[in-house]
Structure formats: structure tokens, C-alpha cells
Amino acid sequence: MEGSILSGRYQLCREIGKGRTGTVYLAFHKELEEYRAVKIVEKSSLEYATFRREALLLKELHHPGIPAVYDIEEDGERGFLVEEYLQGVPLDLLVETKGPLPPSTVLRYGLQICDVTAYLHSVEAGPILHLDLQPKNLLICHETVKLVDFGQAARLTEANRAVQRFGTVGFAAPEQYDHSMEMDERTDIYAIGGLLFFMATGNYPEKAMSPVMLGEKLWSRRAGQVLAGCLEPVKEARYCDASQLKKELEDLREGPLSSLAVAVYGLEPHIGTTHISLALSAYLWEQKIPNLYEECHPSDHIRRLLESRQAEMDLFGIYRAFGCALKPHYGRQARFPQHHYPVVVKDCGVWREGAESGQEILLLVAGGKWWHQAVPKDLTARLAGDLGDTLWICYNFTGQKVSLTMPEGLGRDRMLKVPLFADPFFPDWQAKEWLDMLWDMIQSAREGEGVGKPGAGWGRGWPRKKGGRKRRCLSRWEKGP
């Protein structure tokens, strides 16, 4: 099939997936010059009726977590479904590669799974049961969860009339194995519980696990109780609907639900704003914290970096390089699909009047040499009043023994020395320790723990190595160079 053209428009490039009901190809729309995913099923196949039902079902659905359907067509020998081409990582591969996911990531994905499931269960024409919620059928596309493969999906009124029932071991509810039991929305709730357990532990859920046992395998007893409410063998004992489960997960989640924006500004050109922004982004990826580096000022630095790596842009306008997600500056005219990264590191270039407005965390990069340390007095005084514990001045290119002039209006805890390191993607141990300290302070500020209190990291420099051991140090602060 590769290389052939369907309906005079779709040129098949390569096979990208295969399931029980058909084969999925990457296709190129010759007129629109865009990629699509095309699922093809032979009319002679026993699964052709299932394919037709899936196609007619999908064309009615419109949700950010479900791939858009563009065409449903057929010729003399086969039928094909043309869908949005999703560029992401299957959840099973993600967990296999990275291991168990952090609780914050499990909850973030779980909330999205609940949201798309609640949408299916509330379709106006009648609830739709997916009946095959499993890791292979979930794609993570820039932290947005996409649900694929609706081959087993059916309306509630039709699901229990099927002659055969299919499911994935570990995620299929007990009633899917027994034709004498009716399936309903709680059948999908069971599968969501299995997905949460899989993301948190890297294993399939075990049978007859109590809330205490689940809590021991997860991060808290309360989390175990929530999962037990999903994985109850008797469906009447499970959560009633996905919206109720979503609320329980929101209660488990600590901190705000919105993305954390860290805006990095330089007080003058060529001061290292991009270097620090990339280093923070790379550090967070190493800590298994998904984030997006976003270039927010006209520049060709990131494009040149990406060209040297021969990286390719995806539909979100995002590139992958050195394990990081990088989005170069496009200008106001560019529009891309929404992403769900929990952290966005914004490289904002040179500071300008009013730039700090609306920023959650603000890093001002200043030079570390005595001849360009000066920070405008009116700027520091105003920012200190407006931003409180969410502003830091990072003195770049700073020698360990250099003394800095403390700007008026800001406390010593707001000034940080940045160690010298050559490669932002592969920092040395001093830079890693400094980034670790910076991230701790940012998290504390967001959680309202008062990092600005006396002694909470004030005047910090970077770790000093002594006797072969690493330790944090406090820099001395003096007036004058």
C-alpha cells in the first residue's frame, strides 16, 4: 500500500500502526500539504462492520482529547477513515522508557482521561462506552492526552447486545468477561483505575488489592482509597461517573492546576538569558518534569540550534532537541494547538517597561562583572513591591570571590550568583546544584512557603567543593565592588 494514492488526494507514506480492525498509515494530503492518519480495512475482513461503526461514531465526536475525523471513504475493495495525525508517545512506551511516573504527572494525565471519558459518557445522542481504555490506546502529545482506537466503543444501548466482548487484561472490568452482567459507564471507570495504577507503578493492577495495599504501592493511603473505588470488582461499589472521579483526583492534587510560567529577562543584550532558560528547561527534563522552553522575542538563536540538529517541527510548532521541547519565536500571526505542559520556561529577551505584568515567576539576568552590575533603582523598588517573593536577580558570569552591590529595595535572598558553565544541556555539577537550588526556591515561592524569609537562601552563590564533597555556601554581600 505504501506509495499508493487514495481518492486522488492521500499519498500513503508508511505504516504507523496495526490493530485488530485494520492498519493505520501516515498519509500526505497532496492539495493541503498536510499529514493525516489513514486507517484502512479490507471489505472482505470480518471486522469491516466494526470499522464502519467506529467511523460513524467518531464523526460525531469533537473533543481536544479525541483525534479529529476529516473523511470517511471507500472504494471497491476497502474502506478508509482519515483522521488527525497525532505526534506523540504511547503511554505504555512512555512508562516502559521512563519508569513509574511522578504523582503530579499521574494526576495530570488522570484528570485529562477523566475529562475525555466524561465527555463520551455525556454525548447527547446517548452515552458512549470506550471499553478498551488501556496504555496502548493513549498518546501523550506535548502533555495532552489523546484517546485513540475506538474499535470497541459502542453506545450504551448497543454495548450489551454484542455477541462478543473484548478487553485488555488488567484494564477490562469483570463484567466484560461475563455476558450475564450488564456494562455501563462504571465499566470505563474500572479501566481508568487500572491506568492510574499502571502510570504510578509501571505494573498492571493486581486482583483483590485492599486500599491499604494500594496506598503502599502508590504515594498515599488516600490515593489507594481512590483507586480502590475504581477497581472494585462489583460495579455498584465503584465511582458513579468520571466527573465524580475527576473531583477526587483534583482533591489529591497539590498546588494550582494551571501551568507554571517562569519568565526570564536580561537587563541588557547578550547577558545569557537564553543560556539560563535552556539550562533550566534541560534540568527539569532530567528531573522528569515535562516543560516547554518558549522563545518569546525575535531571535534566530534557537532556529540555528535546531537547524544544526536537523530537528523537525510538529503540529504544535514544537521541536525536540537534547531531550527538551523547544518552541522558537513565530510572531503573533502563528496559531498552534494548545499544549498542557505543567511548566513553561519563557525566554523573554531584554527587559522592557511593563514586561513583568502578569508573570508568575520572574528571573532578571544581570551581568556578574562589577562594571555592569548596576540595576536601576526604580526598577528594583517597583518590582519588589509588585512581585514580592516571586522575583530573583541572577548575576551571570560571576566568579566565586566576586562581591556584588545589593540593589536598593530588594533583600539579599533575591540575589543569586550563577556559576560559569559552557553547555546548558549538559551542565557540570556546580550548575546542577545551582539549578536544583533555584527550582527549590521557585517551588517554595509558588506554594507560599515564604522563601524570602531571613535565612531562606539569602545571598546564595553556588556549591563549593571542599575535601572532595559538595556543599551549599552562602555568599558574602558587601557594598561596592
Short mmCIF file of C-alpha atoms in Angstrom, two decimals, residues 2 104 293:
data_model
loop_
_atom_site.label_atom_id
_atom_site.label_comp_id
_atom_site.label_asym_id
_atom_site.label_seq_id
_atom_site.Cartn_x
_atom_site.Cartn_y
_atom_site.Cartn_z
CA GLU A 2 2.92 2.38 0.63
CA SER A 104 1.83 15.03 39.82
CA TYR A 293 11.12 26.17 26.51
#
